[in-house]
PDB file of C-alpha atoms in Angstrom:
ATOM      1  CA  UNK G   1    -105.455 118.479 191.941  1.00  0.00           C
ATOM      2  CA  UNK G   2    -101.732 119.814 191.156  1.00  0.00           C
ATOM      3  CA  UNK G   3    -101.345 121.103 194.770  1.00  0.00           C
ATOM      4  CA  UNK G   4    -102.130 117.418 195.971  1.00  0.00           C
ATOM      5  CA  UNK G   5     -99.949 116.096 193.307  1.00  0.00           C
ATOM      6  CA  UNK G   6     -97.378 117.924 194.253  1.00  0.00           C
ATOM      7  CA  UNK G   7     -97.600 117.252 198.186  1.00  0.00           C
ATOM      8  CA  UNK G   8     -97.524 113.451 197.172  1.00  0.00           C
ATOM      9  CA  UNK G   9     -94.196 113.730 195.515  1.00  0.00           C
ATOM     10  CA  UNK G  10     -93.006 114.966 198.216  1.00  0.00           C
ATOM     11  CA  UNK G  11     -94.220 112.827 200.599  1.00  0.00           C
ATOM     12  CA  UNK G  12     -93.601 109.361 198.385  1.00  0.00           C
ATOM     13  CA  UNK G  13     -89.537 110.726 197.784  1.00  0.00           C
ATOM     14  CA  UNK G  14     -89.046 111.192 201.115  1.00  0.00           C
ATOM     15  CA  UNK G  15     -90.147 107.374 201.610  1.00  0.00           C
ATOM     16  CA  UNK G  16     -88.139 106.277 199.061  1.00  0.00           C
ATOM     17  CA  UNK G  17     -85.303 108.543 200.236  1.00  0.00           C
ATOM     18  CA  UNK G  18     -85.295 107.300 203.614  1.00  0.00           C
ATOM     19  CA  UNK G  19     -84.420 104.093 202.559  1.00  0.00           C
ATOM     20  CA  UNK G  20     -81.121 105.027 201.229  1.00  0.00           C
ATOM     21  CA  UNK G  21     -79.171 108.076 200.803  1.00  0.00           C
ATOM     22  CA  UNK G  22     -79.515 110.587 197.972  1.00  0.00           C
ATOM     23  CA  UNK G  23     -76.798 109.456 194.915  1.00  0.00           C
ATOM     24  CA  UNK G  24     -76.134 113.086 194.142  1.00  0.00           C
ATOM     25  CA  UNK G  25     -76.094 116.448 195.374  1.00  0.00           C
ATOM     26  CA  UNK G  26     -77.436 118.818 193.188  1.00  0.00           C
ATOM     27  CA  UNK G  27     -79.538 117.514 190.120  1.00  0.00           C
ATOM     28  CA  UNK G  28     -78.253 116.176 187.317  1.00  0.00           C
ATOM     29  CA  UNK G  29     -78.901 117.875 183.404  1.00  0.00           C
ATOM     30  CA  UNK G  30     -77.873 115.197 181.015  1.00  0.00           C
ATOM     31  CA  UNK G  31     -80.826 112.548 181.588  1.00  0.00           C
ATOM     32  CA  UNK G  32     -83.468 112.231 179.277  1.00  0.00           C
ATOM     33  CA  UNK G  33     -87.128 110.601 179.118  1.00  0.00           C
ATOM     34  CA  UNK G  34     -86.584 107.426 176.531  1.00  0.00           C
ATOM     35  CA  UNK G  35     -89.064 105.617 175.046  1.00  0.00           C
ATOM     36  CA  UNK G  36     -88.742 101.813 175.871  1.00  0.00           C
ATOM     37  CA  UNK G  37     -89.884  98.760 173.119  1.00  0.00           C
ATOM     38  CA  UNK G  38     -90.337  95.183 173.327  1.00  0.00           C
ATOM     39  CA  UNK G  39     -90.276  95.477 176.736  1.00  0.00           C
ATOM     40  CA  UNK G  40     -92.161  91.932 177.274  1.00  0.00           C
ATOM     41  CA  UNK G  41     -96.063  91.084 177.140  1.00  0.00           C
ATOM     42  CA  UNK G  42     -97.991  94.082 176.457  1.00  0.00           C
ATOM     43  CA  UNK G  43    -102.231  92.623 175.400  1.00  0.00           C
ATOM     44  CA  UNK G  44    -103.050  96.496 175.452  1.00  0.00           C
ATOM     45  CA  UNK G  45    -100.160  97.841 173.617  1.00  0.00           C
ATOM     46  CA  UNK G  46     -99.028  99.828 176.339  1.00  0.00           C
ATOM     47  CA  UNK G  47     -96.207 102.649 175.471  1.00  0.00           C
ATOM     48  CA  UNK G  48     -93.036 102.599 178.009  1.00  0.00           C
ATOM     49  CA  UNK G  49     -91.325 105.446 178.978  1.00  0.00           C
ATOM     50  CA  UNK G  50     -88.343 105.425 181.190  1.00  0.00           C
ATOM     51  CA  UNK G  51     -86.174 108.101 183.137  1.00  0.00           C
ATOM     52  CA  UNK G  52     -83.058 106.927 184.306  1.00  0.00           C
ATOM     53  CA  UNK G  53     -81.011 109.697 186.187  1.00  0.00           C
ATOM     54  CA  UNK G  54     -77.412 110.114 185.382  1.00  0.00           C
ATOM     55  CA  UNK G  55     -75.939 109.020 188.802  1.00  0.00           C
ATOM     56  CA  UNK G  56     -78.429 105.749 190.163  1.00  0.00           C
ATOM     57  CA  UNK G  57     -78.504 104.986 193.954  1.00  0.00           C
ATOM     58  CA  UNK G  58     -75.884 101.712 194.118  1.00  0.00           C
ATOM     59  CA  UNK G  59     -79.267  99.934 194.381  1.00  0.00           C
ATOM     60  CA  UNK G  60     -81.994 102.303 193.209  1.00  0.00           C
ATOM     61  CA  UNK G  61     -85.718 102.166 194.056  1.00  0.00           C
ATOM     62  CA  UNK G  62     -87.979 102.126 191.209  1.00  0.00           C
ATOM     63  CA  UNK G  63     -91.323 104.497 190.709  1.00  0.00           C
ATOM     64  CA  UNK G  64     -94.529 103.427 188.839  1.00  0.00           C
ATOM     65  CA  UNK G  65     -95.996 106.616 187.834  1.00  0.00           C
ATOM     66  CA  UNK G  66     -99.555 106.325 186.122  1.00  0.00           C
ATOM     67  CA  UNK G  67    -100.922 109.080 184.589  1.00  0.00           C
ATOM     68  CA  UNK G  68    -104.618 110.354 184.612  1.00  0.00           C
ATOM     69  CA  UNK G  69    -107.164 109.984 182.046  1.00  0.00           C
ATOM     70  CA  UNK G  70    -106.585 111.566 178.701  1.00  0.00           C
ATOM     71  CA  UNK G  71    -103.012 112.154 179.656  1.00  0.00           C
ATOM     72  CA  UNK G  72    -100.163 109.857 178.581  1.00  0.00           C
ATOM     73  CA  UNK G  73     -96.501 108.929 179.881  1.00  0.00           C
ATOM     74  CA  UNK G  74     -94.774 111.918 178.520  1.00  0.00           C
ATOM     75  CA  UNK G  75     -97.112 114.244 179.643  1.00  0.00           C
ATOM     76  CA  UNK G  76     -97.099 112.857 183.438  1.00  0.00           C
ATOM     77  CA  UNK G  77     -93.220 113.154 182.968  1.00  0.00           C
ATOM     78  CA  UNK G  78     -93.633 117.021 182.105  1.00  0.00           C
ATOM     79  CA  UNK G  79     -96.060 118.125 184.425  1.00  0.00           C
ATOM     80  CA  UNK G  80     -94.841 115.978 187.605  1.00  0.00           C
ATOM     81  CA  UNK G  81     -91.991 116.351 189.554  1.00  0.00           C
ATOM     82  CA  UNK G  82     -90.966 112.845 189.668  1.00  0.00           C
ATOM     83  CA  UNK G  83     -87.981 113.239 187.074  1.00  0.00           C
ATOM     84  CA  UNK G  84     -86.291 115.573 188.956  1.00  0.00           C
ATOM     85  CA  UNK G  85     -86.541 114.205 192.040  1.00  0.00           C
ATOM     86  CA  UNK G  86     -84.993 111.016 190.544  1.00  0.00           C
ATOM     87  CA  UNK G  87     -82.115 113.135 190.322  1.00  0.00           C
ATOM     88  CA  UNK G  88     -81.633 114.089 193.648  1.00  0.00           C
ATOM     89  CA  UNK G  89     -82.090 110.492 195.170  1.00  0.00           C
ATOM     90  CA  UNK G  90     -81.329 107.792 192.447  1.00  0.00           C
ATOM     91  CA  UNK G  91     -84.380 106.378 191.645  1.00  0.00           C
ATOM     92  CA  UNK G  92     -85.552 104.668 188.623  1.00  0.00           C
ATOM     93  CA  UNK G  93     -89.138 106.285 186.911  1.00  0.00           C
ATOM     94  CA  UNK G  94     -91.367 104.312 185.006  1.00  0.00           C
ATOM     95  CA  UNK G  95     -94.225 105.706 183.154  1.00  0.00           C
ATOM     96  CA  UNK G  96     -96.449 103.635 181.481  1.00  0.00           C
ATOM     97  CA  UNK G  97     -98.379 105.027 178.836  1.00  0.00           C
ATOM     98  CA  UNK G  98    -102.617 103.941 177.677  1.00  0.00           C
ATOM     99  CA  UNK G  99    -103.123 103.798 173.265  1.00  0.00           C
ATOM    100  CA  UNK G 100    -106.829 103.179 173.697  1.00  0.00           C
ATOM    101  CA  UNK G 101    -108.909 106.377 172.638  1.00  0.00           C
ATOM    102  CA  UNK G 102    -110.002 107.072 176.333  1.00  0.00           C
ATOM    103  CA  UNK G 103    -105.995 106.940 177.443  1.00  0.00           C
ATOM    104  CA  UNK G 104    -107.917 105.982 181.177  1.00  0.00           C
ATOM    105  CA  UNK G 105    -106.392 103.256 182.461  1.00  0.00           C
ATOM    106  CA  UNK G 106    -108.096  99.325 182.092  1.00  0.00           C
ATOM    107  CA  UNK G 107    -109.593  99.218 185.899  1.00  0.00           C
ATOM    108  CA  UNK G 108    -112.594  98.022 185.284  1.00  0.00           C
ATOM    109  CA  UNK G 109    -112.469  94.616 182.873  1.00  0.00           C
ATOM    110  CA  UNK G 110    -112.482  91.124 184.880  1.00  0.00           C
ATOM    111  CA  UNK G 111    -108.491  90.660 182.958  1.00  0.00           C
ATOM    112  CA  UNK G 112    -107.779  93.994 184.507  1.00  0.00           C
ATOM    113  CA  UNK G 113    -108.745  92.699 188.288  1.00  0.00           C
ATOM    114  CA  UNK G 114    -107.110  89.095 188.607  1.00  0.00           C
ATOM    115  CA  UNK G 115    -103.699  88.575 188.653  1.00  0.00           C
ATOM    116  CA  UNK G 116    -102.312  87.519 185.390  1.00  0.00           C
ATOM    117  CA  UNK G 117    -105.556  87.732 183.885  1.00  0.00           C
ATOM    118  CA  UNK G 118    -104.007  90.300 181.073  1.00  0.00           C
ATOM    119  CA  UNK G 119    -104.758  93.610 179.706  1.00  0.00           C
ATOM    120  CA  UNK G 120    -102.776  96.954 181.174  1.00  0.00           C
ATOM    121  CA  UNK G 121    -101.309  95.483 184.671  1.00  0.00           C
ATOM    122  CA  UNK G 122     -99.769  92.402 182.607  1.00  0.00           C
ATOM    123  CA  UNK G 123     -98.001  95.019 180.285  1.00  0.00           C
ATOM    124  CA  UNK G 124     -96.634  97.352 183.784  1.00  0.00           C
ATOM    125  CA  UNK G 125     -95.814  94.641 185.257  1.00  0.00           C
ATOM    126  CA  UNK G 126     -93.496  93.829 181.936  1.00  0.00           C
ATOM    127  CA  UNK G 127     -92.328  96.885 182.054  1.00  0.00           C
ATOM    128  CA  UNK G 128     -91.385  96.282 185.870  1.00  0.00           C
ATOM    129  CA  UNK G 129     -89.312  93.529 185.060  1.00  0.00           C
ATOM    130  CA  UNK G 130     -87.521  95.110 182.101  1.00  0.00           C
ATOM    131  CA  UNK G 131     -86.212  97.915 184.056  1.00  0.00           C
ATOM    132  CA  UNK G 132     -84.646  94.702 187.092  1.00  0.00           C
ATOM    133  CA  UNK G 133     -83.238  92.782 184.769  1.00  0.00           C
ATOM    134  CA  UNK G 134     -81.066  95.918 183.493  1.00  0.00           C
ATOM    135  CA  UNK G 135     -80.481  97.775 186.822  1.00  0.00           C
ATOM    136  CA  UNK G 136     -79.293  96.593 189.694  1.00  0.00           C
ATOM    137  CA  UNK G 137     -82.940  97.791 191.514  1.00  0.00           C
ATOM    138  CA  UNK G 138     -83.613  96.370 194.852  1.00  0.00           C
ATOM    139  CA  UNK G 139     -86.470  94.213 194.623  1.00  0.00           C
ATOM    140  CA  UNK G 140     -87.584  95.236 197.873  1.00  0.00           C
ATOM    141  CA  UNK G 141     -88.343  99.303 196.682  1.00  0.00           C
ATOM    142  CA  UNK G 142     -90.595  99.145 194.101  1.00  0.00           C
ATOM    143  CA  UNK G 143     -93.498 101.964 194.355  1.00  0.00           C
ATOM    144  CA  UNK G 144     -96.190 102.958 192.555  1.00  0.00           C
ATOM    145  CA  UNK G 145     -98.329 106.029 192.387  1.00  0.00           C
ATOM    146  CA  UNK G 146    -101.231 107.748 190.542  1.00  0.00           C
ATOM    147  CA  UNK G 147    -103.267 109.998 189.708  1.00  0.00           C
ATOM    148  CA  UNK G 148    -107.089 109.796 189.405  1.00  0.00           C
ATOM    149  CA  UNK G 149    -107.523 106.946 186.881  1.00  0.00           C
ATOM    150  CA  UNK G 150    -103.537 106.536 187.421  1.00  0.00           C
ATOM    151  CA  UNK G 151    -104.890 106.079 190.697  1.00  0.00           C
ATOM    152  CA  UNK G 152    -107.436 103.353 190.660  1.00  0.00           C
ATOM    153  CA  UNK G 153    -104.359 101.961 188.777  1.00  0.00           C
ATOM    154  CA  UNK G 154    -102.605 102.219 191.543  1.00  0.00           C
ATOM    155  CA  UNK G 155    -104.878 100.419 193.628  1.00  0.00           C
ATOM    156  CA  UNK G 156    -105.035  97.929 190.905  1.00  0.00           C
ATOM    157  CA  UNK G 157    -101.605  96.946 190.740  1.00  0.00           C
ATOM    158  CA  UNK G 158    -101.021  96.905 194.482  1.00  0.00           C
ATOM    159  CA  UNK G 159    -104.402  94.069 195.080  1.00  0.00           C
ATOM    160  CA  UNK G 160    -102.984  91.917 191.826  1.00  0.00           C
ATOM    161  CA  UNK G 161     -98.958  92.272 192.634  1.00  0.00           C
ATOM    162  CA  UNK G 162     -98.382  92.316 196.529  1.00  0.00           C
ATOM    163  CA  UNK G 163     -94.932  90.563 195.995  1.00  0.00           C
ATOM    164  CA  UNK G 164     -94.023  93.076 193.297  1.00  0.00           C
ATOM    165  CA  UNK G 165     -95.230  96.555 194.824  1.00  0.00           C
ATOM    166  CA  UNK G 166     -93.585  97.627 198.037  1.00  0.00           C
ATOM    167  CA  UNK G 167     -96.354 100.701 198.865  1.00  0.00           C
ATOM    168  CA  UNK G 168     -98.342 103.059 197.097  1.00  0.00           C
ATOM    169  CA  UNK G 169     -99.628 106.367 196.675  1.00  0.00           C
ATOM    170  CA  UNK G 170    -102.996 106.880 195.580  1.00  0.00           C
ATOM    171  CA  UNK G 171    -104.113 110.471 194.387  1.00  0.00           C
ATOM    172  CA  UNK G 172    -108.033 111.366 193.888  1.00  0.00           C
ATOM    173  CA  UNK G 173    -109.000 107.259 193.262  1.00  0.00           C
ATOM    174  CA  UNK G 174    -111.240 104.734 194.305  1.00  0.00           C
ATOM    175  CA  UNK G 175    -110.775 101.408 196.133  1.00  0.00           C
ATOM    176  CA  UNK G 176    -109.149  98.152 193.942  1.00  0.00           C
ATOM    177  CA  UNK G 177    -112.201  96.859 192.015  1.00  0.00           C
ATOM    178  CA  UNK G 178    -115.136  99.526 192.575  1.00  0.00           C
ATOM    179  CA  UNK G 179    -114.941 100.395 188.947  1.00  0.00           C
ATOM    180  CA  UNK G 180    -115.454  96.763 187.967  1.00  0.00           C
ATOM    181  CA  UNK G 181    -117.797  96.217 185.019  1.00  0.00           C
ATOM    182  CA  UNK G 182    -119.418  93.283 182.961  1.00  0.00           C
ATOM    183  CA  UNK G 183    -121.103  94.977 180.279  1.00  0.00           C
ATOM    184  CA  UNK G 184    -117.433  96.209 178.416  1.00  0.00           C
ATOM    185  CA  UNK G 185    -117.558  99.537 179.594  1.00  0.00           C
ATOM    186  CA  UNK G 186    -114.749 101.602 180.923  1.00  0.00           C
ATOM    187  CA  UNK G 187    -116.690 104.040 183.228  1.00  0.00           C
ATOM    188  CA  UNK G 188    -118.499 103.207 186.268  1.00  0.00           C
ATOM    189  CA  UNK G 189    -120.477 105.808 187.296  1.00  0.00           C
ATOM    190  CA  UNK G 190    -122.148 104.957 190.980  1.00  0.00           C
ATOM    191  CA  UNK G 191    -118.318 103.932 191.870  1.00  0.00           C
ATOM    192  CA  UNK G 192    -117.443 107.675 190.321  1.00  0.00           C
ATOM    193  CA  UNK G 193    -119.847 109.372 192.258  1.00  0.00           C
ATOM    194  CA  UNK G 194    -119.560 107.219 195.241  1.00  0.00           C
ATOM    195  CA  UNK G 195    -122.432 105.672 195.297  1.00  0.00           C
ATOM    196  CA  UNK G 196    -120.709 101.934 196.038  1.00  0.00           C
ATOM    197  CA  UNK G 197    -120.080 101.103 199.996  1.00  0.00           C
ATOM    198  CA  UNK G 198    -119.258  97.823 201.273  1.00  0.00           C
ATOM    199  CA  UNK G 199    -117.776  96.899 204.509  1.00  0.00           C
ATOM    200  CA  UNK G 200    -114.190  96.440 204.934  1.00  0.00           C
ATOM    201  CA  UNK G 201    -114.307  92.884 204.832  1.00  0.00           C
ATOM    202  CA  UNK G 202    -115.954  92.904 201.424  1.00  0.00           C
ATOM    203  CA  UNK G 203    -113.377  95.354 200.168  1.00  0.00           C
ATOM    204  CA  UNK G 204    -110.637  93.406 201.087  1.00  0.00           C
ATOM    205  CA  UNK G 205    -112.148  89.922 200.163  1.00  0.00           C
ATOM    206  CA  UNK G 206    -112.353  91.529 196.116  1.00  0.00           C
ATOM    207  CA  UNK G 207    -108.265  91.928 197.017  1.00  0.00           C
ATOM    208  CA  UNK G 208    -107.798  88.472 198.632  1.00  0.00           C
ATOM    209  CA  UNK G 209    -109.035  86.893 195.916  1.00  0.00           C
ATOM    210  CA  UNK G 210    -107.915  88.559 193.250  1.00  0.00           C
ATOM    211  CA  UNK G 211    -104.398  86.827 193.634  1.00  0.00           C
ATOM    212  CA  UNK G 212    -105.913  83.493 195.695  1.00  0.00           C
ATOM    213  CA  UNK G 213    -103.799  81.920 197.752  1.00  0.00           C
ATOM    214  CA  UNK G 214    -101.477  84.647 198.257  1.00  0.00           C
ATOM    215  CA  UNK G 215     -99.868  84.995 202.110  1.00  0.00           C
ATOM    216  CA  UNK G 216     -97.451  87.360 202.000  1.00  0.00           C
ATOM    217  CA  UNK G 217     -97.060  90.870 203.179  1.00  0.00           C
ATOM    218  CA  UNK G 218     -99.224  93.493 201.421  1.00  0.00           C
ATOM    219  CA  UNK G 219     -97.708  97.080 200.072  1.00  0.00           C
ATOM    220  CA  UNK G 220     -98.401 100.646 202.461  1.00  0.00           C
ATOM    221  CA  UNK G 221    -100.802 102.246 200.900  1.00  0.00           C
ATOM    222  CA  UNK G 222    -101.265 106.379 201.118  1.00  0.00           C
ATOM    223  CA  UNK G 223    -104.573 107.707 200.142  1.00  0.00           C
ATOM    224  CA  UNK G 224    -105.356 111.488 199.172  1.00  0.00           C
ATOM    225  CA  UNK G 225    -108.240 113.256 198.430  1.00  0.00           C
ATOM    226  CA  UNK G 226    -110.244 116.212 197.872  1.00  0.00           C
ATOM    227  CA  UNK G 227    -113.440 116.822 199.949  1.00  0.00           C
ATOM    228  CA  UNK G 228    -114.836 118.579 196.573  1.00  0.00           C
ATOM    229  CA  UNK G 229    -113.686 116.078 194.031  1.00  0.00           C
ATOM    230  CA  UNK G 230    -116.703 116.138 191.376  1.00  0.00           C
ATOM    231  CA  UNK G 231    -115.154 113.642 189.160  1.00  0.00           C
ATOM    232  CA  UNK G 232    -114.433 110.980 191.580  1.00  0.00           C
ATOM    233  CA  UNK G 233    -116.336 111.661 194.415  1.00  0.00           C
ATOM    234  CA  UNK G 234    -114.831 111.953 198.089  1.00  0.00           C
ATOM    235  CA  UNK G 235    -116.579 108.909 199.781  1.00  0.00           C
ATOM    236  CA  UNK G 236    -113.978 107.131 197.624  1.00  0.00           C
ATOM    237  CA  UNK G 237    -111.481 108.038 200.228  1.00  0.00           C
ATOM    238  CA  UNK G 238    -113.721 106.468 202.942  1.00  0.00           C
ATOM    239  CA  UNK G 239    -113.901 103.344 200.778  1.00  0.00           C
ATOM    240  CA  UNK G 240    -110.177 103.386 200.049  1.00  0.00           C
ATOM    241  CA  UNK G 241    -109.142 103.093 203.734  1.00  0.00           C
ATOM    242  CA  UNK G 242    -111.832 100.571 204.518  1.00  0.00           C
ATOM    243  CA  UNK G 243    -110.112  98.283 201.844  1.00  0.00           C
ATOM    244  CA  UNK G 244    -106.759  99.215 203.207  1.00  0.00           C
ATOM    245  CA  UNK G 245    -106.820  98.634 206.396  1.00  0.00           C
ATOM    246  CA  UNK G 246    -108.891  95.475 206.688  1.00  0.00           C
ATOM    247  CA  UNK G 247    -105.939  94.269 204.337  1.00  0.00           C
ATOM    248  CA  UNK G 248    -103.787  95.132 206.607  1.00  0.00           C
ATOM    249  CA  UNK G 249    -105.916  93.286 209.078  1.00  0.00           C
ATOM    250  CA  UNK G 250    -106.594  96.702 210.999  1.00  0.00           C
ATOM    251  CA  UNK G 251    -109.327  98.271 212.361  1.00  0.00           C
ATOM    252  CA  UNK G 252    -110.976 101.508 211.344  1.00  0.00           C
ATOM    253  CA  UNK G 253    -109.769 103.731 213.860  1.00  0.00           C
ATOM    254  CA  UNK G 254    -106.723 105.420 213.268  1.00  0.00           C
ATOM    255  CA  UNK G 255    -103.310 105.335 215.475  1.00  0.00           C
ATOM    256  CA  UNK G 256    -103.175 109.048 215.511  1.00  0.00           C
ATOM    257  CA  UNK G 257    -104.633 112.177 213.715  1.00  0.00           C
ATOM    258  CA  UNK G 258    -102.938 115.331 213.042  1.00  0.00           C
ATOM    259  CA  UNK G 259    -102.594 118.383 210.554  1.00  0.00           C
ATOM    260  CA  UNK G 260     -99.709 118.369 208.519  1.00  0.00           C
ATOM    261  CA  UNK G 261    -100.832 121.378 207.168  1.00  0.00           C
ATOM    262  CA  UNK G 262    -103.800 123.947 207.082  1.00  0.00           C
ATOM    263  CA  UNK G 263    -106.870 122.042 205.778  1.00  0.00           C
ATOM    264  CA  UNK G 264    -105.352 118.357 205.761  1.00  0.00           C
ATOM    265  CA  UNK G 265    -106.468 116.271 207.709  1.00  0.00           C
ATOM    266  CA  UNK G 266    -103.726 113.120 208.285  1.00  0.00           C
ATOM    267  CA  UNK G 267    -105.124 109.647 209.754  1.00  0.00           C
ATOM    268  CA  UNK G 268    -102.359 106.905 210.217  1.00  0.00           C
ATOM    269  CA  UNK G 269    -103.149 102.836 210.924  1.00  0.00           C
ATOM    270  CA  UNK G 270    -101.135 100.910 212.022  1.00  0.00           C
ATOM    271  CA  UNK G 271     -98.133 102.719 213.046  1.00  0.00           C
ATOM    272  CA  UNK G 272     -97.710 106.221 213.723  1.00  0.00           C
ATOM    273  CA  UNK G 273     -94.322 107.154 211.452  1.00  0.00           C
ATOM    274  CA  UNK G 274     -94.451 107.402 207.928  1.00  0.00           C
ATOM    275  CA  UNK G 275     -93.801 103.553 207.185  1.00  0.00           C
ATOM    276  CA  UNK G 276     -97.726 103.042 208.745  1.00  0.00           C
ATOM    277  CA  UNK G 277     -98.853 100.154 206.557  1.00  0.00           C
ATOM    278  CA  UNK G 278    -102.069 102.613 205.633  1.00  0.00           C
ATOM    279  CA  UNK G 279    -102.300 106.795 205.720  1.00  0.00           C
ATOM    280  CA  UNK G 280    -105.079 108.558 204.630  1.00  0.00           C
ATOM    281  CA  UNK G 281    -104.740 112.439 203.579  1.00  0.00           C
ATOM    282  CA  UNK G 282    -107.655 114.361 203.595  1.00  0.00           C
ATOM    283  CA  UNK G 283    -107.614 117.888 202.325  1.00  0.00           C
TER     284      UNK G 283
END
């Protein structure tokens, strides 16, 4: 799971990087993570946590990082290297952080999977506008990324806030609502163990109308996952890009196909370059 983690970051600050040149040279020392309060509407009593390199990009992306379950903002801070790659290009980190016993992200409740319906993407999205009213972030580069349930997050916040989230990264989750739940619980398991298919039309109708009405363009998305994930099971991926992509309006077979290294497996849609509006990594 690191070694993908770690690949992502790469990947996601080179997209952010490309969209404006790094702010400093070498990394900066001085910068600190801070812990953020009364941040805005928060009906889960989310934690914020904030990294703001020394030297910001004039107009400085912004990075949702979610963390997995049982792990919490500081410790995706710690173990990720999203801090100090905010050094090297300017950007803005947020990391939200879950108080519930689980710490696994609210994915699954009907408040969690409509738009403005409350619990944790009300209080991100809080958190999102904190950090533009107080930087001068460009609207236009806000990302988020995540990590198993930080993942399904991810997916979460990308369905619910198309106007807000620019693209995505999604590490070892599951497609926007497959965790969904009536009965209270937190845990899916025949989403976990991939046990849910629908077509791609049904996958992207439970993002159409999760935010009705909505016309606008939708974020990138960029999938990865393990073929031997035993937590969240792999044909999550499958699932992922059938959502994906039939947002996107695109069919299921992929632009091009390569390696980008020994046991990945890249499929692009819509475009070949790195801005295609869906990539799946397979490894």
């Amino acid at each position: 799971m690191r070694r993908i983690f770690m690949a992502v970051a790469t990947v996601l600050t080179i997209a952010v990087a490309s969209l404006g040149r790094p702010a400093v040279a070498s990394p900066a020392a001085a910068a600190t993570l801070v812990e953020v309060t009364n941040f805005g509407a928060n009906p889960t009593n989310l934690r914020m946590y904030l990294y703001v390199p020394d030297r910001l990009a004039a107009r400085p992306a912004v990075v949702v990082a979610s963390h997995y379950c049982g792990g919490s903002g500081p410790a995706f801070h710690a173990g990720r290297p999203y801090a100090s790659l905010a050094d090297r290009y300017g950007y803005i980190v947020i990391y939200p952080s879950v108080t519930r016993g689980s710490k696994c992200w609210d994915v699954a409740s009907p408040r969690a999977l409509r738009r403005g319906g409350g619990s944790d993407p009300v209080g991100i999205m809080s958190m999102v506008d904190h950090v533009k009213q107080r930087y001068p972030v460009d609207p236009a580069r806000v990302f988020a990324v995540g990590e198993s349930s930080g993942a399904m997050m991810t997916n979460v916040l990308l369905g619910l806030y198309p106007d807000v989230i620019a693209a995505g990264a999604s590490i070892a989750g599951v497609p926007f609502a497959c965790f969904a739940t009536t009965n209270g619980s937190e845990w899916n398991a025949d989403c976990a163990q991939g046990r849910i298919t629908k077509t791609p039309q049904q996958w992207g109708d439970l993002v159409r109308n999760a935010y009705p009405g909505y016309t606008g363009p939708r974020p990138r998305m960029q999938i990865w996952h393990g073929t031997n994930d035993d937590i969240l099971r792999y044909p999550n991926f499958g699932e992922q890009v059938k959502q994906w992509t039939n947002v996107h309006g695109l069919g299921q077979t992929p632009v091009s196909t390569d390696s980008p290294k020994a046991g990945y497996t890249r499929t692009r849609y819509g475009g070949t370059g790195g801005a295609a509006p869906v990539e799946a990594i397979s490894l």
